[in-house]
Amino acid sequence: MTSINPATVSVVVIAYNDAGLVGEAVSSALDQGPVVDEVIAVNDASSDDTGRVLDELAACHPRLKVLHRTENSGGCGTPRNDGIAAATAPYVLFLDSDDVLPPGAADALVRAAERHRAPVTVGACVRRELPQRQDVPWVPGLYTAGDVIERPADRPELVRDTLCVNKLYARAFLDEHDLRFPDGRFVYEDFVFTARVLAAAPRVAVIDDLVYVWHVRRSAAQVSISLDRKDVANWLSRIEAHRTAARILTASSPELGHACQVKFLEYDLRMYLRELGDDPDYQAAWWTATREYLDGFTDADVEAAGPHARWIVRLLRATPKPPADVERLTRFAAEPPRLLPHTRAPRRGCPCGARSSRWSWTGWRRCRPGNSPSPSTPA
């Protein structure tokens, strides 16, 4: 495909100790063709050969510019900010060193951005599980191809897409609103950046082209920050990122802030609950932190969440410590809800929120008004 918008994109690639993969990422950006004016690779003070690999590539490709940080930032936000500051093209794309841009991604995004005069354009993303090469669509059903969203507040569910890498940004828009990532060791920096973008109320154009391939390497010696969940610190970081994002969104639009709270209950909470594991110390720390955080959610937030999430919130609020049969609870969190038959008239006060005092969701019953639900044999 011949680009109608030559040399209009700066692709910012961030890398830390990724010498074996960064070359593929940079090549996928250069292979986008003339629409990419420059690829800015930010080496975040790597201790391996990442810097050398990038310098060798830059010697062969004039469009590649390499920035070497002398001190590691501890996260992804600062090197991305460095890349934004160095960018000179009208549009900016972000790429991580272990992922790739599919052919034609940049061109498709620019065409839509120019056609609709949209400061933000979003395309499809897949999580590619490696080495199986199984593609899982990211937030399927959230977007409608060809849609132009005049204000994010008109589509509050956009808060569910927390990624920054499947979108093209007008650099003037980023600069006008001073939109940058949190600096330093801030895990889930995407949450905050995306919240800031949505709070700035841009027009958003949607395309159905695949624009980003997110590689997931669960068996890697060094997993990504988001997959590094060996202790409760990761969950605490996610809570803090969500808290910050929700505060930003609420200040801009109550609808966006409310949607952000509901998303946490329906997605983040369930994901971590189903991966709670069998370490009692981790379980206890996670349970305590989660109960404390849920205290800040309003009844309206909880009631707007799906039945599965509502049940989990009520269980957590009613139970001071993890139940003995945590494994059954994690299985419940991982499964889609299935309502069991009601055999009695609805009663008030049951923490699980079921419409019957006897029946609840799959694998859980004997809920009595005023008492916490108890795990039992599935009915």
mmCIF file of C-alpha atoms in Angstrom:
data_model
loop_
_atom_site.group_PDB
_atom_site.id
_atom_site.type_symbol
_atom_site.label_atom_id
_atom_site.label_comp_id
_atom_site.label_asym_id
_atom_site.label_seq_id
_atom_site.Cartn_x
_atom_site.Cartn_y
_atom_site.Cartn_z
ATOM 1 C CA MET A 1 0.000 0.000 0.000
ATOM 2 C CA THR A 2 1.330 3.404 -0.959
ATOM 3 C CA SER A 3 0.988 5.958 1.786
ATOM 4 C CA ILE A 4 -0.906 9.168 1.111
ATOM 5 C CA ASN A 5 0.691 10.754 4.155
ATOM 6 C CA PRO A 6 4.458 10.296 3.823
ATOM 7 C CA ALA A 7 6.726 10.949 6.783
ATOM 8 C CA THR A 8 4.077 11.813 9.357
ATOM 9 C CA VAL A 9 4.687 9.380 12.247
ATOM 10 C CA SER A 10 7.295 9.114 14.993
ATOM 11 C CA VAL A 11 7.382 5.603 16.452
ATOM 12 C CA VAL A 12 8.708 5.577 20.019
ATOM 13 C CA VAL A 13 10.254 2.233 20.990
ATOM 14 C CA ILE A 14 11.292 1.688 24.597
ATOM 15 C CA ALA A 15 13.787 -1.008 25.572
ATOM 16 C CA TYR A 16 15.492 -2.361 28.667
ATOM 17 C CA ASN A 17 17.698 -5.458 28.626
ATOM 18 C CA ASP A 18 15.987 -6.804 25.521
ATOM 19 C CA ALA A 19 18.862 -7.284 23.077
ATOM 20 C CA GLY A 20 17.375 -10.459 21.635
ATOM 21 C CA LEU A 21 14.010 -8.941 20.709
ATOM 22 C CA VAL A 22 14.417 -5.212 20.204
ATOM 23 C CA GLY A 23 15.690 -5.652 16.645
ATOM 24 C CA GLU A 24 12.422 -7.288 15.562
ATOM 25 C CA ALA A 25 10.393 -4.488 17.137
ATOM 26 C CA VAL A 26 12.459 -1.746 15.469
ATOM 27 C CA SER A 27 12.348 -3.543 12.123
ATOM 28 C CA SER A 28 8.558 -3.789 12.290
ATOM 29 C CA ALA A 29 8.429 -0.016 12.776
ATOM 30 C CA LEU A 30 10.853 0.736 9.932
ATOM 31 C CA ASP A 31 8.938 -1.662 7.675
ATOM 32 C CA GLN A 32 5.834 0.510 7.973
ATOM 33 C CA GLY A 33 7.225 2.418 4.996
ATOM 34 C CA PRO A 34 7.521 6.118 4.241
ATOM 35 C CA VAL A 35 4.633 7.065 6.532
ATOM 36 C CA VAL A 36 7.118 6.625 9.396
ATOM 37 C CA ASP A 37 9.413 9.618 9.451
ATOM 38 C CA GLU A 38 11.495 8.400 12.368
ATOM 39 C CA VAL A 39 11.830 5.582 14.852
ATOM 40 C CA ILE A 40 13.025 6.817 18.226
ATOM 41 C CA ALA A 41 14.454 3.985 20.313
ATOM 42 C CA VAL A 42 15.004 4.802 23.975
ATOM 43 C CA ASN A 43 17.492 2.518 25.716
ATOM 44 C CA ASP A 44 16.654 2.738 29.416
ATOM 45 C CA ALA A 45 20.238 2.174 30.678
ATOM 46 C CA SER A 46 20.292 -1.505 29.737
ATOM 47 C CA SER A 47 23.024 -3.686 31.225
ATOM 48 C CA ASP A 48 23.021 -6.145 28.309
ATOM 49 C CA ASP A 49 23.729 -5.574 24.597
ATOM 50 C CA THR A 50 20.523 -3.654 23.886
ATOM 51 C CA GLY A 51 22.419 -0.386 23.345
ATOM 52 C CA ARG A 52 24.897 -2.001 20.962
ATOM 53 C CA VAL A 53 22.124 -3.668 18.929
ATOM 54 C CA LEU A 54 20.324 -0.357 18.564
ATOM 55 C CA ASP A 55 23.462 1.542 17.576
ATOM 56 C CA GLU A 56 24.275 -1.051 14.910
ATOM 57 C CA LEU A 57 20.766 -0.792 13.515
ATOM 58 C CA ALA A 58 20.968 3.001 13.518
ATOM 59 C CA ALA A 59 24.192 2.842 11.492
ATOM 60 C CA CYS A 60 22.230 1.072 8.746
ATOM 61 C CA HIS A 61 18.924 2.937 8.996
ATOM 62 C CA PRO A 62 19.004 6.750 8.956
ATOM 63 C CA ARG A 63 15.400 6.952 10.184
ATOM 64 C CA LEU A 64 16.365 5.250 13.462
ATOM 65 C CA LYS A 65 17.437 7.571 16.265
ATOM 66 C CA VAL A 66 18.727 6.096 19.512
ATOM 67 C CA LEU A 67 18.539 7.770 22.902
ATOM 68 C CA HIS A 68 20.674 6.225 25.649
ATOM 69 C CA ARG A 69 19.575 6.942 29.191
ATOM 70 C CA THR A 70 22.460 6.889 31.674
ATOM 71 C CA GLU A 71 20.224 5.893 34.593
ATOM 72 C CA ASN A 72 17.487 3.300 34.548
ATOM 73 C CA SER A 73 14.080 4.865 35.176
ATOM 74 C CA GLY A 74 12.543 1.799 36.792
ATOM 75 C CA GLY A 75 9.469 1.808 34.558
ATOM 76 C CA CYS A 76 8.059 2.429 31.107
ATOM 77 C CA GLY A 77 6.779 5.968 31.590
ATOM 78 C CA THR A 78 9.997 7.986 31.638
ATOM 79 C CA PRO A 79 11.521 6.496 28.444
ATOM 80 C CA ARG A 80 8.220 7.042 26.631
ATOM 81 C CA ASN A 81 8.240 10.660 27.804
ATOM 82 C CA ASP A 82 11.788 10.974 26.498
ATOM 83 C CA GLY A 83 10.573 9.689 23.146
ATOM 84 C CA ILE A 84 7.688 12.158 23.006
ATOM 85 C CA ALA A 85 10.072 15.013 23.753
ATOM 86 C CA ALA A 86 12.371 13.930 20.921
ATOM 87 C CA ALA A 87 9.581 13.311 18.378
ATOM 88 C CA THR A 88 9.322 15.716 15.441
ATOM 89 C CA ALA A 89 6.578 14.163 13.280
ATOM 90 C CA PRO A 90 2.906 15.219 13.546
ATOM 91 C CA TYR A 91 1.810 11.858 14.975
ATOM 92 C CA VAL A 92 3.205 9.514 17.634
ATOM 93 C CA LEU A 93 2.938 5.734 18.009
ATOM 94 C CA PHE A 94 4.278 3.710 20.953
ATOM 95 C CA LEU A 95 5.918 0.293 20.664
ATOM 96 C CA ASP A 96 7.483 -1.938 23.304
ATOM 97 C CA SER A 97 10.717 -3.751 22.531
ATOM 98 C CA ASP A 98 9.182 -7.240 22.758
ATOM 99 C CA ASP A 99 6.164 -6.502 20.539
ATOM 100 C CA VAL A 100 5.649 -5.697 16.838
ATOM 101 C CA LEU A 101 3.625 -3.480 14.542
ATOM 102 C CA PRO A 102 1.825 -5.425 11.788
ATOM 103 C CA PRO A 103 2.462 -4.298 8.196
ATOM 104 C CA GLY A 104 0.399 -1.262 7.224
ATOM 105 C CA ALA A 105 -0.588 -0.356 10.793
ATOM 106 C CA ALA A 106 0.818 3.172 10.807
ATOM 107 C CA ASP A 107 -0.561 4.009 7.382
ATOM 108 C CA ALA A 108 -4.080 2.821 8.271
ATOM 109 C CA LEU A 109 -4.070 4.841 11.480
ATOM 110 C CA VAL A 110 -2.852 8.030 9.780
ATOM 111 C CA ARG A 111 -5.424 7.759 7.014
ATOM 112 C CA ALA A 112 -8.246 7.607 9.555
ATOM 113 C CA ALA A 113 -6.771 10.387 11.682
ATOM 114 C CA GLU A 114 -6.503 12.700 8.677
ATOM 115 C CA ARG A 115 -9.910 11.791 7.299
ATOM 116 C CA HIS A 116 -11.721 12.463 10.556
ATOM 117 C CA ARG A 117 -9.381 15.119 12.006
ATOM 118 C CA ALA A 118 -9.094 12.950 15.097
ATOM 119 C CA PRO A 119 -6.348 13.607 17.671
ATOM 120 C CA VAL A 120 -6.624 9.941 18.710
ATOM 121 C CA THR A 121 -7.137 6.956 16.418
ATOM 122 C CA VAL A 122 -7.484 3.402 17.684
ATOM 123 C CA GLY A 123 -7.146 0.056 15.931
ATOM 124 C CA ALA A 124 -7.315 -3.615 16.787
ATOM 125 C CA CYS A 125 -4.777 -5.294 19.062
ATOM 126 C CA VAL A 126 -4.151 -8.960 19.820
ATOM 127 C CA ARG A 127 -2.346 -10.621 22.712
ATOM 128 C CA ARG A 128 -0.204 -13.296 21.042
ATOM 129 C CA GLU A 129 0.592 -16.099 23.458
ATOM 130 C CA LEU A 130 4.060 -17.454 22.693
ATOM 131 C CA PRO A 131 5.341 -19.945 21.728
ATOM 132 C CA GLN A 132 1.852 -21.229 20.801
ATOM 133 C CA ARG A 133 1.209 -18.141 18.638
ATOM 134 C CA GLN A 134 -2.393 -18.084 19.791
ATOM 135 C CA ASP A 135 -3.972 -14.676 19.237
ATOM 136 C CA VAL A 136 -6.482 -13.351 21.752
ATOM 137 C CA PRO A 137 -8.286 -10.131 20.754
ATOM 138 C CA TRP A 138 -7.908 -7.235 23.158
ATOM 139 C CA VAL A 139 -11.239 -5.803 24.462
ATOM 140 C CA PRO A 140 -13.336 -7.516 21.770
ATOM 141 C CA GLY A 141 -16.615 -5.798 21.030
ATOM 142 C CA LEU A 142 -15.622 -2.499 22.607
ATOM 143 C CA TYR A 143 -15.151 -0.612 19.352
ATOM 144 C CA THR A 144 -17.176 -0.405 16.142
ATOM 145 C CA ALA A 145 -15.071 -0.059 13.014
ATOM 146 C CA GLY A 146 -15.624 3.251 11.234
ATOM 147 C CA ASP A 147 -17.040 4.896 14.342
ATOM 148 C CA VAL A 148 -16.053 8.454 15.231
ATOM 149 C CA ILE A 149 -16.560 9.255 18.901
ATOM 150 C CA GLU A 150 -16.896 12.986 19.399
ATOM 151 C CA ARG A 151 -16.306 12.874 23.177
ATOM 152 C CA PRO A 152 -15.139 9.952 25.322
ATOM 153 C CA ALA A 153 -17.843 10.888 27.859
ATOM 154 C CA ASP A 154 -20.362 9.803 25.209
ATOM 155 C CA ARG A 155 -18.857 6.297 25.377
ATOM 156 C CA PRO A 156 -17.778 5.759 29.015
ATOM 157 C CA GLU A 157 -16.938 2.119 28.308
ATOM 158 C CA LEU A 158 -13.793 3.344 26.505
ATOM 159 C CA VAL A 159 -12.097 3.310 29.926
ATOM 160 C CA ARG A 160 -11.849 -0.481 29.535
ATOM 161 C CA ASP A 161 -9.109 -0.067 26.924
ATOM 162 C CA THR A 162 -6.174 0.978 29.092
ATOM 163 C CA LEU A 163 -3.465 0.373 26.485
ATOM 164 C CA CYS A 164 -1.492 3.216 24.951
ATOM 165 C CA VAL A 165 0.130 1.140 22.211
ATOM 166 C CA ASN A 166 -2.844 0.437 19.927
ATOM 167 C CA LYS A 167 -3.467 4.121 19.269
ATOM 168 C CA LEU A 168 -2.064 6.956 17.167
ATOM 169 C CA TYR A 169 -1.793 10.366 18.833
ATOM 170 C CA ALA A 170 -1.491 13.813 17.294
ATOM 171 C CA ARG A 171 1.675 15.232 18.857
ATOM 172 C CA ALA A 172 0.135 18.718 19.022
ATOM 173 C CA PHE A 173 -2.720 17.256 21.092
ATOM 174 C CA LEU A 174 -0.272 15.626 23.518
ATOM 175 C CA ASP A 175 1.674 18.869 23.870
ATOM 176 C CA GLU A 176 -1.389 21.120 24.160
ATOM 177 C CA HIS A 177 -2.716 19.141 27.117
ATOM 178 C CA ASP A 178 0.706 18.230 28.532
ATOM 179 C CA LEU A 179 -0.159 14.538 28.266
ATOM 180 C CA ARG A 180 2.707 12.457 29.590
ATOM 181 C CA PHE A 181 3.226 9.210 31.457
ATOM 182 C CA PRO A 182 3.978 8.974 35.179
ATOM 183 C CA ASP A 183 7.744 9.043 35.651
ATOM 184 C CA GLY A 184 9.900 6.549 37.482
ATOM 185 C CA ARG A 185 8.903 3.192 38.913
ATOM 186 C CA PHE A 186 5.164 3.446 38.244
ATOM 187 C CA VAL A 187 3.632 0.124 37.258
ATOM 188 C CA TYR A 188 0.570 0.229 34.973
ATOM 189 C CA GLU A 189 1.509 3.674 33.726
ATOM 190 C CA ASP A 190 -0.832 3.038 30.765
ATOM 191 C CA PHE A 191 -3.815 3.389 33.109
ATOM 192 C CA VAL A 192 -2.880 6.938 34.066
ATOM 193 C CA PHE A 193 -1.799 8.077 30.602
ATOM 194 C CA THR A 194 -4.995 6.743 29.023
ATOM 195 C CA ALA A 195 -7.083 8.428 31.725
ATOM 196 C CA ARG A 196 -5.351 11.726 30.991
ATOM 197 C CA VAL A 197 -5.998 11.287 27.271
ATOM 198 C CA LEU A 198 -9.707 10.550 27.755
ATOM 199 C CA ALA A 199 -10.053 13.413 30.239
ATOM 200 C CA ALA A 200 -8.766 15.785 27.548
ATOM 201 C CA ALA A 201 -11.911 14.898 25.526
ATOM 202 C CA PRO A 202 -10.429 14.188 22.075
ATOM 203 C CA ARG A 203 -12.377 13.036 19.053
ATOM 204 C CA VAL A 204 -11.549 9.337 18.622
ATOM 205 C CA ALA A 205 -11.595 7.560 15.261
ATOM 206 C CA VAL A 206 -11.889 3.769 15.107
ATOM 207 C CA ILE A 207 -10.517 1.403 12.457
ATOM 208 C CA ASP A 208 -10.726 -2.369 12.247
ATOM 209 C CA ASP A 209 -7.171 -2.907 10.988
ATOM 210 C CA LEU A 210 -4.821 -4.888 13.231
ATOM 211 C CA VAL A 211 -2.355 -2.267 14.446
ATOM 212 C CA TYR A 212 -0.529 -3.936 17.343
ATOM 213 C CA VAL A 213 0.685 -7.424 18.293
ATOM 214 C CA TRP A 214 1.286 -7.731 22.045
ATOM 215 C CA HIS A 215 3.601 -10.652 22.692
ATOM 216 C CA VAL A 216 2.925 -12.580 25.898
ATOM 217 C CA ARG A 217 5.830 -14.757 27.053
ATOM 218 C CA ARG A 218 4.703 -16.322 30.320
ATOM 219 C CA SER A 219 7.646 -18.736 30.467
ATOM 220 C CA ALA A 220 10.325 -16.098 29.915
ATOM 221 C CA ALA A 221 13.166 -15.879 32.425
ATOM 222 C CA GLN A 222 12.219 -12.235 33.021
ATOM 223 C CA VAL A 223 8.491 -11.695 32.592
ATOM 224 C CA SER A 224 6.995 -8.303 31.854
ATOM 225 C CA ILE A 225 6.119 -5.972 34.708
ATOM 226 C CA SER A 226 2.406 -6.677 34.351
ATOM 227 C CA LEU A 227 2.969 -10.451 34.586
ATOM 228 C CA ASP A 228 5.344 -10.193 37.549
ATOM 229 C CA ARG A 229 2.805 -11.070 40.247
ATOM 230 C CA LYS A 230 4.959 -13.056 42.634
ATOM 231 C CA ASP A 231 3.988 -10.880 45.600
ATOM 232 C CA VAL A 232 1.215 -8.501 46.587
ATOM 233 C CA ALA A 233 3.222 -5.444 45.468
ATOM 234 C CA ASN A 234 1.943 -5.905 41.913
ATOM 235 C CA TRP A 235 -1.669 -5.790 43.080
ATOM 236 C CA LEU A 236 -0.969 -2.733 45.221
ATOM 237 C CA SER A 237 0.584 -1.043 42.178
ATOM 238 C CA ARG A 238 -2.490 -1.849 40.114
ATOM 239 C CA ILE A 239 -4.746 -0.442 42.824
ATOM 240 C CA GLU A 240 -2.718 2.764 42.948
ATOM 241 C CA ALA A 241 -2.769 3.126 39.157
ATOM 242 C CA HIS A 242 -6.516 2.565 39.107
ATOM 243 C CA ARG A 243 -7.061 5.000 41.986
ATOM 244 C CA THR A 244 -5.105 7.681 40.107
ATOM 245 C CA ALA A 245 -6.904 7.005 36.819
ATOM 246 C CA ALA A 246 -10.328 7.077 38.474
ATOM 247 C CA ARG A 247 -9.547 10.391 40.144
ATOM 248 C CA ILE A 248 -8.476 11.937 36.819
ATOM 249 C CA LEU A 249 -11.523 10.629 34.971
ATOM 250 C CA THR A 250 -14.003 11.626 37.670
ATOM 251 C CA ALA A 251 -12.679 15.197 37.663
ATOM 252 C CA SER A 252 -13.284 15.319 33.904
ATOM 253 C CA SER A 253 -16.556 13.410 33.704
ATOM 254 C CA PRO A 254 -18.565 11.624 36.427
ATOM 255 C CA GLU A 255 -19.677 9.118 33.779
ATOM 256 C CA LEU A 256 -16.086 8.209 32.911
ATOM 257 C CA GLY A 257 -15.120 7.984 36.578
ATOM 258 C CA HIS A 258 -18.059 5.708 37.349
ATOM 259 C CA ALA A 259 -17.238 3.491 34.346
ATOM 260 C CA CYS A 260 -13.641 3.227 35.577
ATOM 261 C CA GLN A 261 -14.833 1.970 38.978
ATOM 262 C CA VAL A 262 -17.130 -0.607 37.393
ATOM 263 C CA LYS A 263 -14.334 -1.788 35.098
ATOM 264 C CA PHE A 264 -12.113 -2.442 38.124
ATOM 265 C CA LEU A 265 -14.780 -4.632 39.724
ATOM 266 C CA GLU A 266 -15.618 -6.574 36.589
ATOM 267 C CA TYR A 267 -12.098 -7.030 35.227
ATOM 268 C CA ASP A 268 -9.160 -6.268 37.527
ATOM 269 C CA LEU A 269 -10.700 -7.708 40.688
ATOM 270 C CA ARG A 270 -11.810 -10.947 39.077
ATOM 271 C CA MET A 271 -8.515 -11.429 37.220
ATOM 272 C CA TYR A 272 -6.419 -11.232 40.368
ATOM 273 C CA LEU A 273 -8.877 -13.245 42.422
ATOM 274 C CA ARG A 274 -8.723 -16.167 40.019
ATOM 275 C CA GLU A 275 -4.904 -16.061 40.294
ATOM 276 C CA LEU A 276 -4.845 -15.848 44.088
ATOM 277 C CA GLY A 277 -2.679 -18.975 44.377
ATOM 278 C CA ASP A 278 -2.042 -21.093 47.454
ATOM 279 C CA ASP A 279 0.363 -18.912 49.491
ATOM 280 C CA PRO A 280 -1.561 -18.063 52.691
ATOM 281 C CA ASP A 281 0.560 -14.957 53.371
ATOM 282 C CA TYR A 282 -0.119 -13.598 49.894
ATOM 283 C CA GLN A 283 -3.808 -14.459 50.191
ATOM 284 C CA ALA A 284 -4.117 -12.657 53.532
ATOM 285 C CA ALA A 285 -2.251 -9.549 52.302
ATOM 286 C CA TRP A 286 -4.275 -9.443 49.073
ATOM 287 C CA TRP A 287 -7.553 -9.908 50.931
ATOM 288 C CA THR A 288 -6.805 -7.102 53.398
ATOM 289 C CA ALA A 289 -5.658 -4.638 50.729
ATOM 290 C CA THR A 290 -8.641 -5.392 48.524
ATOM 291 C CA ARG A 291 -11.205 -4.997 51.314
ATOM 292 C CA GLU A 292 -9.677 -1.659 52.266
ATOM 293 C CA TYR A 293 -9.790 -0.430 48.678
ATOM 294 C CA LEU A 294 -13.361 -1.584 48.114
ATOM 295 C CA ASP A 295 -14.460 0.582 51.042
ATOM 296 C CA GLY A 296 -14.071 3.555 48.709
ATOM 297 C CA PHE A 297 -16.538 2.224 46.139
ATOM 298 C CA THR A 298 -20.086 3.520 46.289
ATOM 299 C CA ASP A 299 -23.192 1.345 46.249
ATOM 300 C CA ALA A 300 -23.910 2.750 42.790
ATOM 301 C CA ASP A 301 -20.519 1.514 41.553
ATOM 302 C CA VAL A 302 -21.163 -1.983 42.876
ATOM 303 C CA GLU A 303 -24.764 -2.201 41.655
ATOM 304 C CA ALA A 304 -23.696 -1.155 38.141
ATOM 305 C CA ALA A 305 -21.249 -4.074 37.923
ATOM 306 C CA GLY A 306 -22.274 -7.456 36.585
ATOM 307 C CA PRO A 307 -23.855 -10.029 38.942
ATOM 308 C CA HIS A 308 -20.631 -12.050 39.140
ATOM 309 C CA ALA A 309 -18.606 -9.022 40.248
ATOM 310 C CA ARG A 310 -21.308 -7.887 42.689
ATOM 311 C CA TRP A 311 -21.263 -11.282 44.361
ATOM 312 C CA ILE A 312 -17.477 -11.162 44.766
ATOM 313 C CA VAL A 313 -17.567 -7.656 46.243
ATOM 314 C CA ARG A 314 -20.196 -8.659 48.785
ATOM 315 C CA LEU A 315 -18.237 -11.749 49.756
ATOM 316 C CA LEU A 316 -15.075 -9.693 50.281
ATOM 317 C CA ARG A 317 -16.873 -7.027 52.276
ATOM 318 C CA ALA A 318 -18.593 -9.607 54.472
ATOM 319 C CA THR A 319 -15.558 -11.818 55.084
ATOM 320 C CA PRO A 320 -12.590 -10.430 57.121
ATOM 321 C CA LYS A 321 -10.162 -13.071 55.888
ATOM 322 C CA PRO A 322 -9.882 -15.532 53.001
ATOM 323 C CA PRO A 323 -12.254 -18.506 53.306
ATOM 324 C CA ALA A 324 -10.766 -21.939 53.891
ATOM 325 C CA ASP A 325 -11.629 -23.149 50.395
ATOM 326 C CA VAL A 326 -9.926 -20.426 48.366
ATOM 327 C CA GLU A 327 -9.438 -22.746 45.401
ATOM 328 C CA ARG A 328 -13.199 -23.014 44.889
ATOM 329 C CA LEU A 329 -13.485 -19.231 45.034
ATOM 330 C CA THR A 330 -10.752 -18.745 42.419
ATOM 331 C CA ARG A 331 -12.518 -21.204 40.121
ATOM 332 C CA PHE A 332 -15.726 -19.274 40.612
ATOM 333 C CA ALA A 333 -13.975 -16.013 39.706
ATOM 334 C CA ALA A 334 -12.596 -17.584 36.526
ATOM 335 C CA GLU A 335 -15.937 -18.888 35.257
ATOM 336 C CA PRO A 336 -18.738 -16.930 33.640
ATOM 337 C CA PRO A 337 -21.715 -16.660 35.996
ATOM 338 C CA ARG A 338 -24.606 -19.098 35.698
ATOM 339 C CA LEU A 339 -27.691 -18.376 37.735
ATOM 340 C CA LEU A 340 -29.091 -21.378 39.562
ATOM 341 C CA PRO A 341 -32.834 -21.866 40.013
ATOM 342 C CA HIS A 342 -34.553 -19.842 42.705
ATOM 343 C CA THR A 343 -36.535 -21.976 45.098
ATOM 344 C CA ARG A 344 -37.606 -19.379 47.644
ATOM 345 C CA ALA A 345 -38.923 -15.868 47.660
ATOM 346 C CA PRO A 346 -36.292 -13.094 47.630
ATOM 347 C CA ARG A 347 -35.030 -11.889 50.976
ATOM 348 C CA ARG A 348 -32.981 -8.888 51.963
ATOM 349 C CA GLY A 349 -29.621 -8.864 53.658
ATOM 350 C CA CYS A 350 -27.799 -11.728 51.921
ATOM 351 C CA PRO A 351 -24.167 -10.629 51.326
ATOM 352 C CA CYS A 352 -24.001 -12.541 48.042
ATOM 353 C CA GLY A 353 -26.812 -10.444 46.579
ATOM 354 C CA ALA A 354 -28.711 -13.476 45.264
ATOM 355 C CA ARG A 355 -32.466 -13.129 44.935
ATOM 356 C CA SER A 356 -32.924 -16.252 47.001
ATOM 357 C CA SER A 357 -31.754 -16.995 50.523
ATOM 358 C CA ARG A 358 -30.785 -20.505 49.432
ATOM 359 C CA TRP A 359 -29.403 -20.359 45.915
ATOM 360 C CA SER A 360 -26.492 -18.288 44.659
ATOM 361 C CA TRP A 361 -24.015 -18.723 41.807
ATOM 362 C CA THR A 362 -22.375 -21.878 40.544
ATOM 363 C CA GLY A 363 -20.563 -23.716 43.333
ATOM 364 C CA TRP A 364 -21.846 -21.521 46.173
ATOM 365 C CA ARG A 365 -24.978 -21.799 48.274
ATOM 366 C CA ARG A 366 -26.318 -21.849 51.826
ATOM 367 C CA CYS A 367 -26.325 -18.036 51.871
ATOM 368 C CA ARG A 368 -28.211 -16.852 54.906
ATOM 369 C CA PRO A 369 -29.346 -13.294 55.537
ATOM 370 C CA GLY A 370 -26.734 -11.430 57.541
ATOM 371 C CA ASN A 371 -24.060 -14.106 57.156
ATOM 372 C CA SER A 372 -21.209 -14.421 54.691
ATOM 373 C CA PRO A 373 -21.633 -16.953 51.868
ATOM 374 C CA SER A 374 -20.130 -20.386 52.426
ATOM 375 C CA PRO A 375 -18.524 -22.593 49.793
ATOM 376 C CA SER A 376 -20.251 -25.888 49.265
ATOM 377 C CA THR A 377 -20.577 -28.677 46.749
ATOM 378 C CA PRO A 378 -21.968 -27.341 43.472
ATOM 379 C CA ALA A 379 -25.674 -27.991 43.189
#
